[in-house]
Amino acid sequence: MSVVANRSRPQRKPRPAPPTKEQVLNRLKRLEGQVRGLQKMVEEERDCREILTLLSGVRSALEATGDIIFETYLEECQADLAKGQGDTRAIVEAVRLLRR
């Protein structure tokens, strides 16, 4: 008995919708609250481990938010390029900004 391999292309999962401006702003507001929490912890002379734990979370959340903003920007640049309206220099500049 022979097994016939399925040669059809696997279906891609639909990409999640890009975050809305409101969702990004909500993330930033949460980050703002976390930073205020850090300030309060320092003022109260809380344990360094607690402060560093929250600081690590803030860093991760900020990086994730930056990634979302960057990905959205690149998708917009790619759409512009596909329409013949974009310029690859904008993408190069965005990557340079991210490296700083």
Short mmCIF file of N, CA and C in Angstrom, two decimals:
data_model
loop_
_atom_site.label_atom_id
_atom_site.label_comp_id
_atom_site.label_asym_id
_atom_site.label_seq_id
_atom_site.Cartn_x
_atom_site.Cartn_y
_atom_site.Cartn_z
N MET A 1 0.84 -1.17 0.00
CA MET A 1 0.00 0.00 0.00
C MET A 1 0.89 1.23 0.00
N SER A 2 0.61 2.17 -0.88
CA SER A 2 1.43 3.37 -0.94
C SER A 2 0.66 4.55 -0.34
N VAL A 3 1.44 5.45 0.20
CA VAL A 3 0.86 6.63 0.80
C VAL A 3 1.13 7.80 -0.13
N VAL A 4 0.11 8.51 -0.49
CA VAL A 4 0.24 9.66 -1.38
C VAL A 4 0.42 10.90 -0.51
N ALA A 5 1.49 11.60 -0.76
CA ALA A 5 1.76 12.81 0.03
C ALA A 5 0.84 13.93 -0.43
N ASN A 6 0.37 14.67 0.50
CA ASN A 6 -0.46 15.83 0.20
C ASN A 6 0.45 16.95 -0.26
N ARG A 7 0.40 17.26 -1.53
CA ARG A 7 1.31 18.26 -2.09
C ARG A 7 0.71 19.66 -2.11
N SER A 8 -0.46 19.80 -1.57
CA SER A 8 -1.04 21.14 -1.55
C SER A 8 -0.32 21.98 -0.50
N ARG A 9 -0.33 23.24 -0.74
CA ARG A 9 0.34 24.15 0.19
C ARG A 9 -0.44 24.24 1.49
N PRO A 10 0.28 24.25 2.61
CA PRO A 10 -0.44 24.41 3.87
C PRO A 10 -1.08 25.79 3.92
N GLN A 11 -2.26 25.84 4.47
CA GLN A 11 -2.95 27.11 4.57
C GLN A 11 -2.34 27.93 5.69
N ARG A 12 -2.15 29.19 5.37
CA ARG A 12 -1.60 30.09 6.37
C ARG A 12 -2.71 30.55 7.30
N LYS A 13 -2.33 30.73 8.55
CA LYS A 13 -3.28 31.27 9.50
C LYS A 13 -3.47 32.74 9.20
N PRO A 14 -4.67 33.23 9.34
CA PRO A 14 -4.86 34.66 9.09
C PRO A 14 -4.08 35.48 10.10
N ARG A 15 -3.49 36.56 9.62
CA ARG A 15 -2.72 37.43 10.51
C ARG A 15 -3.67 38.21 11.39
N PRO A 16 -3.31 38.38 12.65
CA PRO A 16 -4.18 39.19 13.49
C PRO A 16 -4.21 40.63 12.98
N ALA A 17 -5.31 41.28 13.24
CA ALA A 17 -5.44 42.68 12.81
C ALA A 17 -4.39 43.52 13.52
N PRO A 18 -3.83 44.50 12.83
CA PRO A 18 -2.85 45.35 13.49
C PRO A 18 -3.52 46.11 14.63
N PRO A 19 -2.77 46.38 15.67
CA PRO A 19 -3.36 47.08 16.81
C PRO A 19 -3.81 48.48 16.39
N THR A 20 -4.86 48.90 17.00
CA THR A 20 -5.37 50.23 16.71
C THR A 20 -4.59 51.27 17.50
N LYS A 21 -4.77 52.49 17.11
CA LYS A 21 -4.13 53.60 17.83
C LYS A 21 -4.54 53.55 19.30
N GLU A 22 -5.81 53.26 19.55
CA GLU A 22 -6.30 53.21 20.93
C GLU A 22 -5.60 52.11 21.73
N GLN A 23 -5.38 50.96 21.11
CA GLN A 23 -4.71 49.86 21.80
C GLN A 23 -3.26 50.22 22.14
N VAL A 24 -2.58 50.88 21.23
CA VAL A 24 -1.19 51.30 21.48
C VAL A 24 -1.18 52.33 22.61
N LEU A 25 -2.10 53.27 22.56
CA LEU A 25 -2.17 54.29 23.62
C LEU A 25 -2.47 53.65 24.98
N ASN A 26 -3.33 52.64 25.01
CA ASN A 26 -3.61 51.95 26.27
C ASN A 26 -2.37 51.27 26.82
N ARG A 27 -1.57 50.68 25.94
CA ARG A 27 -0.31 50.06 26.38
C ARG A 27 0.61 51.12 26.99
N LEU A 28 0.70 52.27 26.31
CA LEU A 28 1.58 53.33 26.80
C LEU A 28 1.09 53.88 28.14
N LYS A 29 -0.21 53.98 28.32
CA LYS A 29 -0.76 54.44 29.60
C LYS A 29 -0.45 53.45 30.72
N ARG A 30 -0.53 52.16 30.40
CA ARG A 30 -0.16 51.14 31.38
C ARG A 30 1.31 51.26 31.76
N LEU A 31 2.15 51.49 30.75
CA LEU A 31 3.58 51.69 30.99
C LEU A 31 3.81 52.91 31.88
N GLU A 32 3.07 53.97 31.62
CA GLU A 32 3.20 55.17 32.43
C GLU A 32 2.88 54.85 33.90
N GLY A 33 1.85 54.08 34.12
CA GLY A 33 1.50 53.67 35.48
C GLY A 33 2.59 52.82 36.12
N GLN A 34 3.19 51.95 35.34
CA GLN A 34 4.27 51.12 35.87
C GLN A 34 5.48 51.97 36.25
N VAL A 35 5.79 52.97 35.44
CA VAL A 35 6.93 53.85 35.74
C VAL A 35 6.64 54.64 37.02
N ARG A 36 5.40 55.09 37.17
CA ARG A 36 5.04 55.77 38.42
C ARG A 36 5.19 54.84 39.61
N GLY A 37 4.84 53.57 39.39
CA GLY A 37 5.01 52.58 40.44
C GLY A 37 6.48 52.42 40.81
N LEU A 38 7.35 52.44 39.82
CA LEU A 38 8.79 52.38 40.08
C LEU A 38 9.24 53.57 40.92
N GLN A 39 8.77 54.76 40.55
CA GLN A 39 9.14 55.96 41.30
C GLN A 39 8.72 55.83 42.76
N LYS A 40 7.51 55.36 42.96
CA LYS A 40 6.99 55.21 44.32
C LYS A 40 7.81 54.18 45.10
N MET A 41 8.18 53.09 44.44
CA MET A 41 8.97 52.06 45.10
C MET A 41 10.33 52.60 45.54
N VAL A 42 10.94 53.43 44.69
CA VAL A 42 12.23 54.02 45.04
C VAL A 42 12.05 54.98 46.21
N GLU A 43 11.01 55.82 46.16
CA GLU A 43 10.74 56.75 47.25
C GLU A 43 10.53 56.03 48.57
N GLU A 44 9.85 54.88 48.52
CA GLU A 44 9.57 54.10 49.72
C GLU A 44 10.74 53.20 50.12
N GLU A 45 11.82 53.27 49.36
CA GLU A 45 13.01 52.45 49.60
C GLU A 45 12.68 50.97 49.69
N ARG A 46 11.90 50.51 48.72
CA ARG A 46 11.53 49.10 48.65
C ARG A 46 12.74 48.26 48.30
N ASP A 47 12.62 46.98 48.47
CA ASP A 47 13.70 46.03 48.20
C ASP A 47 14.14 46.13 46.74
N CYS A 48 15.45 46.11 46.53
CA CYS A 48 16.01 46.25 45.18
C CYS A 48 15.48 45.18 44.23
N ARG A 49 15.30 43.97 44.74
CA ARG A 49 14.80 42.90 43.88
C ARG A 49 13.41 43.21 43.35
N GLU A 50 12.57 43.77 44.19
CA GLU A 50 11.22 44.14 43.75
C GLU A 50 11.29 45.22 42.67
N ILE A 51 12.14 46.21 42.90
CA ILE A 51 12.29 47.30 41.94
C ILE A 51 12.81 46.77 40.61
N LEU A 52 13.83 45.93 40.68
CA LEU A 52 14.41 45.38 39.45
C LEU A 52 13.44 44.49 38.70
N THR A 53 12.60 43.77 39.44
CA THR A 53 11.59 42.93 38.80
C THR A 53 10.61 43.78 38.01
N LEU A 54 10.12 44.85 38.63
CA LEU A 54 9.19 45.74 37.93
C LEU A 54 9.89 46.44 36.78
N LEU A 55 11.13 46.85 36.98
CA LEU A 55 11.90 47.50 35.92
C LEU A 55 12.04 46.57 34.71
N SER A 56 12.29 45.32 34.96
CA SER A 56 12.40 44.34 33.87
C SER A 56 11.08 44.23 33.11
N GLY A 57 9.99 44.23 33.83
CA GLY A 57 8.68 44.18 33.19
C GLY A 57 8.40 45.41 32.35
N VAL A 58 8.80 46.58 32.86
CA VAL A 58 8.61 47.83 32.13
C VAL A 58 9.43 47.80 30.84
N ARG A 59 10.66 47.35 30.95
CA ARG A 59 11.51 47.26 29.75
C ARG A 59 10.89 46.36 28.70
N SER A 60 10.43 45.19 29.13
CA SER A 60 9.83 44.24 28.19
C SER A 60 8.59 44.82 27.53
N ALA A 61 7.74 45.47 28.33
CA ALA A 61 6.52 46.05 27.79
C ALA A 61 6.83 47.18 26.82
N LEU A 62 7.84 47.97 27.13
CA LEU A 62 8.23 49.07 26.25
C LEU A 62 8.78 48.53 24.93
N GLU A 63 9.60 47.49 25.01
CA GLU A 63 10.14 46.86 23.80
C GLU A 63 9.01 46.29 22.94
N ALA A 64 8.05 45.61 23.57
CA ALA A 64 6.94 45.02 22.83
C ALA A 64 6.11 46.10 22.15
N THR A 65 5.88 47.19 22.85
CA THR A 65 5.11 48.30 22.27
C THR A 65 5.88 48.92 21.11
N GLY A 66 7.16 49.09 21.27
CA GLY A 66 7.99 49.61 20.18
C GLY A 66 7.97 48.69 18.98
N ASP A 67 7.99 47.39 19.22
CA ASP A 67 7.93 46.43 18.12
C ASP A 67 6.62 46.56 17.34
N ILE A 68 5.52 46.75 18.07
CA ILE A 68 4.22 46.90 17.41
C ILE A 68 4.21 48.15 16.54
N ILE A 69 4.71 49.25 17.08
CA ILE A 69 4.74 50.49 16.32
C ILE A 69 5.63 50.33 15.09
N PHE A 70 6.77 49.70 15.25
CA PHE A 70 7.71 49.50 14.14
C PHE A 70 7.10 48.60 13.06
N GLU A 71 6.48 47.50 13.49
CA GLU A 71 5.86 46.58 12.52
C GLU A 71 4.77 47.28 11.73
N THR A 72 3.97 48.08 12.41
CA THR A 72 2.90 48.81 11.73
C THR A 72 3.49 49.76 10.70
N TYR A 73 4.55 50.45 11.09
CA TYR A 73 5.21 51.38 10.17
C TYR A 73 5.73 50.64 8.94
N LEU A 74 6.38 49.51 9.16
CA LEU A 74 6.93 48.75 8.03
C LEU A 74 5.82 48.23 7.11
N GLU A 75 4.71 47.82 7.69
CA GLU A 75 3.59 47.36 6.88
C GLU A 75 3.05 48.50 6.02
N GLU A 76 3.00 49.70 6.59
CA GLU A 76 2.54 50.85 5.82
C GLU A 76 3.53 51.16 4.69
N CYS A 77 4.82 51.09 4.98
CA CYS A 77 5.84 51.33 3.95
C CYS A 77 5.74 50.29 2.85
N GLN A 78 5.54 49.04 3.24
CA GLN A 78 5.43 47.96 2.26
C GLN A 78 4.21 48.18 1.37
N ALA A 79 3.10 48.59 1.97
CA ALA A 79 1.89 48.86 1.18
C ALA A 79 2.14 50.00 0.21
N ASP A 80 2.83 51.04 0.66
CA ASP A 80 3.15 52.17 -0.22
C ASP A 80 4.05 51.72 -1.37
N LEU A 81 5.04 50.87 -1.07
CA LEU A 81 5.94 50.38 -2.11
C LEU A 81 5.16 49.55 -3.14
N ALA A 82 4.23 48.75 -2.66
CA ALA A 82 3.43 47.93 -3.56
C ALA A 82 2.59 48.78 -4.50
N LYS A 83 2.18 49.95 -4.02
CA LYS A 83 1.39 50.86 -4.85
C LYS A 83 2.28 51.73 -5.74
N GLY A 84 3.58 51.61 -5.56
CA GLY A 84 4.50 52.43 -6.33
C GLY A 84 4.67 53.82 -5.76
N GLN A 85 4.23 54.02 -4.51
CA GLN A 85 4.28 55.34 -3.90
C GLN A 85 5.38 55.48 -2.86
N GLY A 86 5.96 54.38 -2.45
CA GLY A 86 6.90 54.42 -1.34
C GLY A 86 8.33 54.61 -1.77
N ASP A 87 9.18 54.71 -0.77
CA ASP A 87 10.60 54.90 -0.98
C ASP A 87 11.33 54.00 0.01
N THR A 88 12.24 53.18 -0.47
CA THR A 88 12.94 52.26 0.42
C THR A 88 13.78 53.01 1.46
N ARG A 89 14.11 54.26 1.19
CA ARG A 89 14.89 55.03 2.16
C ARG A 89 14.16 55.17 3.50
N ALA A 90 12.84 55.22 3.45
CA ALA A 90 12.06 55.34 4.68
C ALA A 90 12.24 54.10 5.55
N ILE A 91 12.30 52.94 4.93
CA ILE A 91 12.50 51.70 5.68
C ILE A 91 13.91 51.66 6.27
N VAL A 92 14.90 52.03 5.49
CA VAL A 92 16.29 52.06 5.97
C VAL A 92 16.41 53.02 7.15
N GLU A 93 15.79 54.18 7.04
CA GLU A 93 15.83 55.16 8.13
C GLU A 93 15.17 54.62 9.39
N ALA A 94 14.06 53.90 9.24
CA ALA A 94 13.37 53.32 10.39
C ALA A 94 14.27 52.31 11.10
N VAL A 95 14.96 51.49 10.33
CA VAL A 95 15.86 50.50 10.93
C VAL A 95 17.00 51.21 11.67
N ARG A 96 17.52 52.27 11.09
CA ARG A 96 18.59 53.03 11.76
C ARG A 96 18.09 53.62 13.08
N LEU A 97 16.89 54.16 13.07
CA LEU A 97 16.32 54.73 14.30
C LEU A 97 16.19 53.66 15.38
N LEU A 98 15.80 52.46 14.96
CA LEU A 98 15.61 51.37 15.92
C LEU A 98 16.93 50.93 16.54
N ARG A 99 18.01 51.04 15.80
CA ARG A 99 19.33 50.61 16.31
C ARG A 99 19.89 51.55 17.37
N ARG A 100 19.42 52.77 17.42
CA ARG A 100 19.97 53.74 18.37
C ARG A 100 19.75 53.34 19.79
#
